[in-house]
mmCIF file of C-alpha atoms in Angstrom:
data_model
loop_
_atom_site.group_PDB
_atom_site.id
_atom_site.type_symbol
_atom_site.label_atom_id
_atom_site.label_comp_id
_atom_site.label_asym_id
_atom_site.label_seq_id
_atom_site.Cartn_x
_atom_site.Cartn_y
_atom_site.Cartn_z
ATOM 1 C CA UNK A 1 67.489 66.850 95.027
ATOM 2 C CA UNK A 2 63.801 67.438 94.314
ATOM 3 C CA UNK A 3 62.330 65.608 91.309
ATOM 4 C CA UNK A 4 58.749 65.169 90.163
ATOM 5 C CA UNK A 5 56.049 64.228 92.625
ATOM 6 C CA UNK A 6 53.288 61.721 91.889
ATOM 7 C CA UNK A 7 50.722 63.794 93.765
ATOM 8 C CA UNK A 8 51.335 66.645 91.291
ATOM 9 C CA UNK A 9 51.349 64.387 88.215
ATOM 10 C CA UNK A 10 48.389 64.003 85.858
ATOM 11 C CA UNK A 11 47.603 60.586 84.341
ATOM 12 C CA UNK A 12 44.423 58.710 83.546
ATOM 13 C CA UNK A 13 43.176 55.689 81.641
ATOM 14 C CA UNK A 14 44.577 57.123 78.394
ATOM 15 C CA UNK A 15 47.957 58.209 79.803
ATOM 16 C CA UNK A 16 50.648 55.869 81.110
ATOM 17 C CA UNK A 17 50.890 56.039 84.890
ATOM 18 C CA UNK A 18 54.421 56.665 86.201
ATOM 19 C CA UNK A 19 55.703 53.196 87.008
ATOM 20 C CA UNK A 20 58.926 51.344 87.756
ATOM 21 C CA UNK A 21 60.389 52.176 84.344
ATOM 22 C CA UNK A 22 59.621 55.874 84.827
ATOM 23 C CA UNK A 23 61.220 55.921 88.265
ATOM 24 C CA UNK A 24 64.300 54.074 87.018
ATOM 25 C CA UNK A 25 64.670 56.660 84.261
ATOM 26 C CA UNK A 26 64.514 59.525 86.749
ATOM 27 C CA UNK A 27 67.024 57.781 89.023
ATOM 28 C CA UNK A 28 69.336 57.407 86.031
ATOM 29 C CA UNK A 29 68.988 61.114 85.183
ATOM 30 C CA UNK A 30 69.800 61.951 88.800
ATOM 31 C CA UNK A 31 72.831 59.682 88.754
ATOM 32 C CA UNK A 32 74.161 61.203 85.537
ATOM 33 C CA UNK A 33 73.403 64.759 86.610
ATOM 34 C CA UNK A 34 76.303 64.823 89.048
ATOM 35 C CA UNK A 35 78.657 64.900 86.076
ATOM 36 C CA UNK A 36 77.153 66.192 82.824
ATOM 37 C CA UNK A 37 80.014 66.312 80.298
ATOM 38 C CA UNK A 38 78.950 69.831 79.394
ATOM 39 C CA UNK A 39 76.110 72.206 80.221
ATOM 40 C CA UNK A 40 72.898 70.942 78.604
ATOM 41 C CA UNK A 41 71.034 73.788 76.941
ATOM 42 C CA UNK A 42 68.588 72.030 74.669
ATOM 43 C CA UNK A 43 66.736 68.913 75.818
ATOM 44 C CA UNK A 44 63.924 66.769 74.484
ATOM 45 C CA UNK A 45 61.821 63.987 75.904
ATOM 46 C CA UNK A 46 60.176 61.814 73.281
ATOM 47 C CA UNK A 47 56.926 60.206 74.402
ATOM 48 C CA UNK A 48 56.517 62.341 77.511
ATOM 49 C CA UNK A 49 53.257 60.650 78.632
ATOM 50 C CA UNK A 50 52.251 62.035 82.025
ATOM 51 C CA UNK A 51 55.217 64.432 81.920
ATOM 52 C CA UNK A 52 56.759 62.916 85.052
ATOM 53 C CA UNK A 53 60.237 62.402 83.569
ATOM 54 C CA UNK A 54 60.285 65.735 81.713
ATOM 55 C CA UNK A 55 59.331 67.443 84.912
ATOM 56 C CA UNK A 56 62.022 65.647 86.876
ATOM 57 C CA UNK A 57 64.677 66.542 84.298
ATOM 58 C CA UNK A 58 63.689 70.211 84.296
ATOM 59 C CA UNK A 59 63.668 70.336 88.099
ATOM 60 C CA UNK A 60 67.092 68.669 88.304
ATOM 61 C CA UNK A 61 68.572 71.160 85.829
ATOM 62 C CA UNK A 62 66.973 74.103 87.665
ATOM 63 C CA UNK A 63 68.413 72.983 90.986
ATOM 64 C CA UNK A 64 71.843 72.648 89.403
ATOM 65 C CA UNK A 65 71.515 76.226 88.169
ATOM 66 C CA UNK A 66 71.546 75.127 84.535
ATOM 67 C CA UNK A 67 69.344 77.202 82.232
ATOM 68 C CA UNK A 68 67.806 75.048 79.540
ATOM 69 C CA UNK A 69 64.945 74.623 77.112
ATOM 70 C CA UNK A 70 63.063 71.353 77.105
ATOM 71 C CA UNK A 71 60.692 70.035 74.466
ATOM 72 C CA UNK A 72 58.213 67.448 75.742
ATOM 73 C CA UNK A 73 56.894 65.565 72.726
ATOM 74 C CA UNK A 74 54.086 63.035 72.437
ATOM 75 C CA UNK A 75 51.778 61.791 69.709
ATOM 76 C CA UNK A 76 48.803 61.519 72.065
ATOM 77 C CA UNK A 77 46.447 64.381 72.776
ATOM 78 C CA UNK A 78 45.743 63.009 76.248
ATOM 79 C CA UNK A 79 49.471 62.754 76.973
ATOM 80 C CA UNK A 80 50.381 66.297 75.928
ATOM 81 C CA UNK A 81 47.445 67.633 77.938
ATOM 82 C CA UNK A 82 48.585 65.630 80.972
ATOM 83 C CA UNK A 83 52.200 66.759 80.552
ATOM 84 C CA UNK A 84 51.156 70.378 80.394
ATOM 85 C CA UNK A 85 49.200 69.977 83.639
ATOM 86 C CA UNK A 86 52.070 68.134 85.337
ATOM 87 C CA UNK A 87 54.605 70.808 84.351
ATOM 88 C CA UNK A 88 52.288 73.528 85.551
ATOM 89 C CA UNK A 89 51.621 71.805 88.875
ATOM 90 C CA UNK A 90 55.381 71.624 89.477
ATOM 91 C CA UNK A 91 55.944 75.219 88.442
ATOM 92 C CA UNK A 92 58.211 74.223 85.540
ATOM 93 C CA UNK A 93 58.399 77.016 82.949
ATOM 94 C CA UNK A 94 61.452 75.858 80.979
ATOM 95 C CA UNK A 95 59.500 73.309 78.928
ATOM 96 C CA UNK A 96 57.218 73.495 75.909
ATOM 97 C CA UNK A 97 54.872 70.667 74.984
ATOM 98 C CA UNK A 98 54.394 69.613 71.346
ATOM 99 C CA UNK A 99 52.007 67.051 69.837
ATOM 100 C CA UNK A 100 53.656 65.243 66.935
ATOM 101 C CA UNK A 101 55.126 61.930 65.787
ATOM 102 C CA UNK A 102 58.820 61.867 66.671
ATOM 103 C CA UNK A 103 59.585 60.592 63.168
ATOM 104 C CA UNK A 104 58.242 63.861 61.747
ATOM 105 C CA UNK A 105 59.411 66.154 64.497
ATOM 106 C CA UNK A 106 63.002 64.934 64.386
ATOM 107 C CA UNK A 107 63.335 65.106 60.624
ATOM 108 C CA UNK A 108 64.327 68.750 60.810
ATOM 109 C CA UNK A 109 67.995 67.902 60.706
ATOM 110 C CA UNK A 110 69.470 71.194 61.858
ATOM 111 C CA UNK A 111 68.314 70.556 65.383
ATOM 112 C CA UNK A 112 70.712 69.038 67.843
ATOM 113 C CA UNK A 113 69.991 68.233 71.435
ATOM 114 C CA UNK A 114 72.289 68.055 74.443
ATOM 115 C CA UNK A 115 69.984 65.670 76.285
ATOM 116 C CA UNK A 116 67.544 63.237 74.660
ATOM 117 C CA UNK A 117 65.275 61.129 76.869
ATOM 118 C CA UNK A 118 63.115 58.308 75.559
ATOM 119 C CA UNK A 119 61.125 55.746 77.500
ATOM 120 C CA UNK A 120 59.831 53.934 74.418
ATOM 121 C CA UNK A 121 57.069 51.400 73.931
ATOM 122 C CA UNK A 122 59.385 48.470 74.647
ATOM 123 C CA UNK A 123 57.021 45.608 75.534
ATOM 124 C CA UNK A 124 57.237 42.674 73.097
ATOM 125 C CA UNK A 125 53.835 42.326 71.392
ATOM 126 C CA UNK A 126 52.428 41.103 68.094
ATOM 127 C CA UNK A 127 53.274 43.752 65.465
ATOM 128 C CA UNK A 128 49.538 44.451 64.931
ATOM 129 C CA UNK A 129 49.443 46.027 68.401
ATOM 130 C CA UNK A 130 51.379 48.960 66.950
ATOM 131 C CA UNK A 131 48.329 49.939 64.912
ATOM 132 C CA UNK A 132 46.317 50.717 68.019
ATOM 133 C CA UNK A 133 45.642 54.356 68.824
ATOM 134 C CA UNK A 134 44.826 54.054 72.518
ATOM 135 C CA UNK A 135 47.129 53.844 75.529
ATOM 136 C CA UNK A 136 48.706 50.729 73.974
ATOM 137 C CA UNK A 137 50.876 53.184 72.013
ATOM 138 C CA UNK A 138 52.721 53.890 75.260
ATOM 139 C CA UNK A 139 53.919 50.306 75.654
ATOM 140 C CA UNK A 140 53.330 48.100 72.576
ATOM 141 C CA UNK A 141 56.723 47.509 70.966
ATOM 142 C CA UNK A 142 56.103 44.767 68.415
ATOM 143 C CA UNK A 143 58.687 42.067 67.654
ATOM 144 C CA UNK A 144 61.126 41.817 70.603
ATOM 145 C CA UNK A 145 59.754 45.220 71.642
ATOM 146 C CA UNK A 146 62.157 46.689 69.096
ATOM 147 C CA UNK A 147 59.952 48.150 66.341
ATOM 148 C CA UNK A 148 59.690 51.711 67.668
ATOM 149 C CA UNK A 149 63.131 51.579 69.270
ATOM 150 C CA UNK A 150 64.714 50.630 65.939
ATOM 151 C CA UNK A 151 62.884 53.437 64.118
ATOM 152 C CA UNK A 152 64.210 55.841 66.733
ATOM 153 C CA UNK A 153 67.817 54.624 66.617
ATOM 154 C CA UNK A 154 68.277 55.853 63.048
ATOM 155 C CA UNK A 155 67.577 59.426 64.195
ATOM 156 C CA UNK A 156 70.076 59.417 67.051
ATOM 157 C CA UNK A 157 73.230 60.262 65.045
ATOM 158 C CA UNK A 158 71.731 63.440 63.666
ATOM 159 C CA UNK A 159 69.869 64.739 66.714
ATOM 160 C CA UNK A 160 72.569 64.280 69.344
ATOM 161 C CA UNK A 161 74.814 67.330 69.746
ATOM 162 C CA UNK A 162 78.546 67.117 70.349
ATOM 163 C CA UNK A 163 78.922 65.581 73.824
ATOM 164 C CA UNK A 164 75.147 65.129 73.781
ATOM 165 C CA UNK A 165 73.610 62.343 75.826
ATOM 166 C CA UNK A 166 70.761 59.928 75.228
ATOM 167 C CA UNK A 167 68.893 58.153 78.023
ATOM 168 C CA UNK A 168 66.929 55.195 76.668
ATOM 169 C CA UNK A 169 64.789 52.827 78.746
ATOM 170 C CA UNK A 170 64.842 49.191 77.621
ATOM 171 C CA UNK A 171 63.997 45.705 78.885
ATOM 172 C CA UNK A 172 66.130 42.600 78.532
ATOM 173 C CA UNK A 173 63.947 41.276 75.659
ATOM 174 C CA UNK A 174 64.994 44.315 73.590
ATOM 175 C CA UNK A 175 68.613 43.017 73.595
ATOM 176 C CA UNK A 176 70.330 46.036 75.213
ATOM 177 C CA UNK A 177 73.849 45.025 74.078
ATOM 178 C CA UNK A 178 72.496 44.750 70.533
ATOM 179 C CA UNK A 179 71.037 48.275 70.761
ATOM 180 C CA UNK A 180 74.364 49.699 71.949
ATOM 181 C CA UNK A 181 76.169 47.856 69.147
ATOM 182 C CA UNK A 182 73.680 49.082 66.544
ATOM 183 C CA UNK A 183 74.203 52.698 67.623
ATOM 184 C CA UNK A 184 77.980 52.377 67.503
ATOM 185 C CA UNK A 185 77.673 50.916 64.025
ATOM 186 C CA UNK A 186 75.420 53.775 62.901
ATOM 187 C CA UNK A 187 77.919 56.369 64.089
ATOM 188 C CA UNK A 188 81.383 55.616 65.469
ATOM 189 C CA UNK A 189 81.327 58.794 67.587
ATOM 190 C CA UNK A 190 78.529 57.285 69.686
ATOM 191 C CA UNK A 191 79.323 55.071 72.626
ATOM 192 C CA UNK A 192 77.088 53.795 75.348
ATOM 193 C CA UNK A 193 76.708 51.732 78.459
ATOM 194 C CA UNK A 194 74.073 50.382 80.793
ATOM 195 C CA UNK A 195 73.700 53.120 83.403
ATOM 196 C CA UNK A 196 71.222 51.415 85.729
ATOM 197 C CA UNK A 197 69.324 48.116 85.911
ATOM 198 C CA UNK A 198 66.400 47.114 88.080
ATOM 199 C CA UNK A 199 64.032 44.156 88.236
ATOM 200 C CA UNK A 200 60.341 45.054 88.397
ATOM 201 C CA UNK A 201 57.994 42.065 88.496
ATOM 202 C CA UNK A 202 58.739 40.110 85.331
ATOM 203 C CA UNK A 203 60.620 42.946 83.603
ATOM 204 C CA UNK A 204 64.381 43.425 83.791
ATOM 205 C CA UNK A 205 64.622 47.147 83.120
ATOM 206 C CA UNK A 206 67.721 49.101 82.140
ATOM 207 C CA UNK A 207 68.547 52.666 81.215
ATOM 208 C CA UNK A 208 71.084 52.925 78.419
ATOM 209 C CA UNK A 209 73.291 56.019 78.452
ATOM 210 C CA UNK A 210 74.705 56.899 75.046
ATOM 211 C CA UNK A 211 77.071 59.800 74.460
ATOM 212 C CA UNK A 212 78.596 61.448 71.426
ATOM 213 C CA UNK A 213 82.288 62.143 71.873
ATOM 214 C CA UNK B 1 54.848 77.760 73.169
ATOM 215 C CA UNK B 2 57.867 80.032 73.176
ATOM 216 C CA UNK B 3 59.382 81.474 70.035
ATOM 217 C CA UNK B 4 62.424 79.295 70.720
ATOM 218 C CA UNK B 5 60.224 76.272 70.067
ATOM 219 C CA UNK B 6 58.646 77.947 67.048
ATOM 220 C CA UNK B 7 62.164 78.389 65.668
ATOM 221 C CA UNK B 8 62.591 74.612 65.666
ATOM 222 C CA UNK B 9 59.374 73.645 63.880
ATOM 223 C CA UNK B 10 58.703 73.125 60.214
ATOM 224 C CA UNK B 11 55.793 71.849 58.135
ATOM 225 C CA UNK B 12 56.271 68.192 57.185
ATOM 226 C CA UNK B 13 53.608 67.962 54.465
ATOM 227 C CA UNK B 14 54.850 66.006 51.460
ATOM 228 C CA UNK B 15 55.611 67.618 48.129
ATOM 229 C CA UNK B 16 56.385 71.177 49.179
ATOM 230 C CA UNK B 17 59.696 73.041 49.168
ATOM 231 C CA UNK B 18 59.087 76.068 51.342
ATOM 232 C CA UNK B 19 58.243 74.546 54.722
ATOM 233 C CA UNK B 20 59.979 76.918 57.158
ATOM 234 C CA UNK B 21 59.272 78.924 59.216
ATOM 235 C CA UNK B 22 55.626 78.726 60.179
ATOM 236 C CA UNK B 23 53.677 81.966 59.965
ATOM 237 C CA UNK B 24 51.985 82.640 63.303
ATOM 238 C CA UNK B 25 48.309 83.542 63.502
ATOM 239 C CA UNK B 26 47.839 84.428 67.146
ATOM 240 C CA UNK B 27 44.616 84.924 69.026
ATOM 241 C CA UNK B 28 46.178 84.816 72.513
ATOM 242 C CA UNK B 29 49.763 85.635 73.488
ATOM 243 C CA UNK B 30 51.035 85.799 77.072
ATOM 244 C CA UNK B 31 54.238 87.033 78.634
ATOM 245 C CA UNK B 32 55.967 84.797 81.181
ATOM 246 C CA UNK B 33 58.956 86.103 83.095
ATOM 247 C CA UNK B 34 62.080 83.955 82.798
ATOM 248 C CA UNK B 35 65.475 84.304 84.466
ATOM 249 C CA UNK B 36 67.844 86.300 82.282
ATOM 250 C CA UNK B 37 70.918 84.241 81.451
ATOM 251 C CA UNK B 38 73.405 85.672 78.918
ATOM 252 C CA UNK B 39 75.354 82.394 78.751
ATOM 253 C CA UNK B 40 72.222 80.515 77.641
ATOM 254 C CA UNK B 41 71.494 83.122 74.974
ATOM 255 C CA UNK B 42 75.060 83.044 73.625
ATOM 256 C CA UNK B 43 74.908 79.257 73.356
ATOM 257 C CA UNK B 44 71.470 79.199 71.759
ATOM 258 C CA UNK B 45 72.201 81.889 69.197
ATOM 259 C CA UNK B 46 74.255 79.690 66.802
ATOM 260 C CA UNK B 47 71.467 77.091 66.822
ATOM 261 C CA UNK B 48 68.781 79.564 65.815
ATOM 262 C CA UNK B 49 67.472 80.777 62.499
ATOM 263 C CA UNK B 50 67.609 84.487 63.245
ATOM 264 C CA UNK B 51 65.336 85.679 60.402
ATOM 265 C CA UNK B 52 62.651 83.230 61.572
ATOM 266 C CA UNK B 53 62.836 84.550 65.140
ATOM 267 C CA UNK B 54 62.764 88.115 63.913
ATOM 268 C CA UNK B 55 59.743 87.471 61.674
ATOM 269 C CA UNK B 56 57.873 85.620 64.435
ATOM 270 C CA UNK B 57 58.557 88.398 66.948
ATOM 271 C CA UNK B 58 57.499 91.060 64.444
ATOM 272 C CA UNK B 59 54.248 89.250 63.716
ATOM 273 C CA UNK B 60 53.399 89.241 67.433
ATOM 274 C CA UNK B 61 54.243 92.909 67.819
ATOM 275 C CA UNK B 62 57.414 92.217 69.812
ATOM 276 C CA UNK B 63 59.728 95.023 68.800
ATOM 277 C CA UNK B 64 63.421 95.764 69.093
ATOM 278 C CA UNK B 65 65.056 92.763 67.425
ATOM 279 C CA UNK B 66 67.660 93.746 64.812
ATOM 280 C CA UNK B 67 67.592 92.292 61.289
ATOM 281 C CA UNK B 68 70.963 90.683 61.810
ATOM 282 C CA UNK B 69 73.283 90.043 64.747
ATOM 283 C CA UNK B 70 77.027 90.547 64.988
ATOM 284 C CA UNK B 71 79.422 88.807 67.389
ATOM 285 C CA UNK B 72 79.936 91.829 69.607
ATOM 286 C CA UNK B 73 76.191 92.276 70.071
ATOM 287 C CA UNK B 74 76.211 89.033 72.042
ATOM 288 C CA UNK B 75 78.198 90.933 74.692
ATOM 289 C CA UNK B 76 75.754 93.839 74.741
ATOM 290 C CA UNK B 77 73.363 93.486 77.661
ATOM 291 C CA UNK B 78 70.763 95.765 76.172
ATOM 292 C CA UNK B 79 70.531 93.624 73.040
ATOM 293 C CA UNK B 80 70.602 90.395 75.047
ATOM 294 C CA UNK B 81 67.623 91.533 77.116
ATOM 295 C CA UNK B 82 65.539 92.139 74.004
ATOM 296 C CA UNK B 83 66.687 88.779 72.585
ATOM 297 C CA UNK B 84 65.853 87.037 75.890
ATOM 298 C CA UNK B 85 62.371 88.513 75.963
ATOM 299 C CA UNK B 86 61.522 87.526 72.381
ATOM 300 C CA UNK B 87 63.031 84.045 72.623
ATOM 301 C CA UNK B 88 61.756 82.918 76.021
ATOM 302 C CA UNK B 89 59.182 85.246 77.538
ATOM 303 C CA UNK B 90 56.663 85.653 74.738
ATOM 304 C CA UNK B 91 54.347 82.637 74.763
ATOM 305 C CA UNK B 92 51.817 81.730 72.090
ATOM 306 C CA UNK B 93 48.781 80.299 73.865
ATOM 307 C CA UNK B 94 46.044 80.134 71.204
ATOM 308 C CA UNK B 95 46.269 80.411 67.449
ATOM 309 C CA UNK B 96 47.606 78.667 64.379
ATOM 310 C CA UNK B 97 50.932 77.837 62.802
ATOM 311 C CA UNK B 98 50.500 78.324 59.073
ATOM 312 C CA UNK B 99 52.652 76.544 56.485
ATOM 313 C CA UNK B 100 54.335 79.236 54.350
ATOM 314 C CA UNK B 101 53.731 77.309 51.110
ATOM 315 C CA UNK B 102 50.574 75.206 51.444
ATOM 316 C CA UNK B 103 48.732 77.414 53.905
ATOM 317 C CA UNK B 104 47.902 74.337 55.989
ATOM 318 C CA UNK B 105 47.043 75.487 59.493
ATOM 319 C CA UNK B 106 48.215 73.640 62.574
ATOM 320 C CA UNK B 107 46.295 74.575 65.728
ATOM 321 C CA UNK B 108 47.952 75.803 68.898
ATOM 322 C CA UNK B 109 45.680 75.227 71.863
ATOM 323 C CA UNK B 110 46.525 75.966 75.516
ATOM 324 C CA UNK B 111 50.096 76.591 74.357
ATOM 325 C CA UNK B 112 50.478 73.178 72.687
ATOM 326 C CA UNK B 113 50.972 73.016 68.923
ATOM 327 C CA UNK B 114 49.459 69.972 67.215
ATOM 328 C CA UNK B 115 51.661 69.144 64.219
ATOM 329 C CA UNK B 116 50.094 65.762 63.422
ATOM 330 C CA UNK B 117 49.447 65.298 59.723
ATOM 331 C CA UNK B 118 46.486 63.589 58.090
ATOM 332 C CA UNK B 119 47.171 60.326 56.295
ATOM 333 C CA UNK B 120 46.971 61.967 52.865
ATOM 334 C CA UNK B 121 49.586 64.555 53.818
ATOM 335 C CA UNK B 122 52.482 62.210 54.588
#
């Protein structure tokens, strides 16, 4: 299966370079793609950065013959510009790129997605780091790396369609079992598991796979 | 940005009631051919606000969309082709999305809408 290619991906000093976490996310999407519970029509990637993961998801769906519409969302001007270039270089035409905060974008409650992908800023940092407006926004996660993740979790029950799936990248410091428990407590129709885990330098990365049943 | 994406956007400025749909002020619109897939259209239809799609298409001079849609029309290939074209093939490249109440304009540049609000708007 063809996914995104680094040589066709745009990133720079203001846009997070595809790294171990990105590649783990794409591997997790590939793994799950062999058995989607239902055809995914509407997909969103939050914090698309270079566009590498959005591109990979769109290419996987295309190769499976699954028509879809993908929104690639990021708060950063540099990131949405990079994502647009990356999508174009790969010939992906099923995606639109939008610049917005996810907290605002997702507040339109009528919208439900079949696939939600989020590689959040998960690195534990002092909370002040969250005020930065440079590339630190792509990784600075505040206390336990959970500040942005926890903001996002409250949106999951209303944005995930029936049988919809969420792919969320985390590190061990984020307390993955605690995230899964928090989601199940928010909405009893949500259940999740660790889909893949990989050690990369000092980070123990995982992709959580949450589904609505 | 396709009209499918436009159908999903609303103005998030505080203190207004009428925030949907955005009025489109277009200065560049392209057409991009997409594979026609009736199954996709039938599954997307219930998730759409039809009047918003119709109004957006009208404003860009895309003709042929009916005012309302009945169940059996979703089996009619002629209708589905018009629907497909408006939803997926018409792409707003340059222009503005205008809030229907406040008139606040959000720029669309190189196909990317920027919906970020200023601090005093949230």
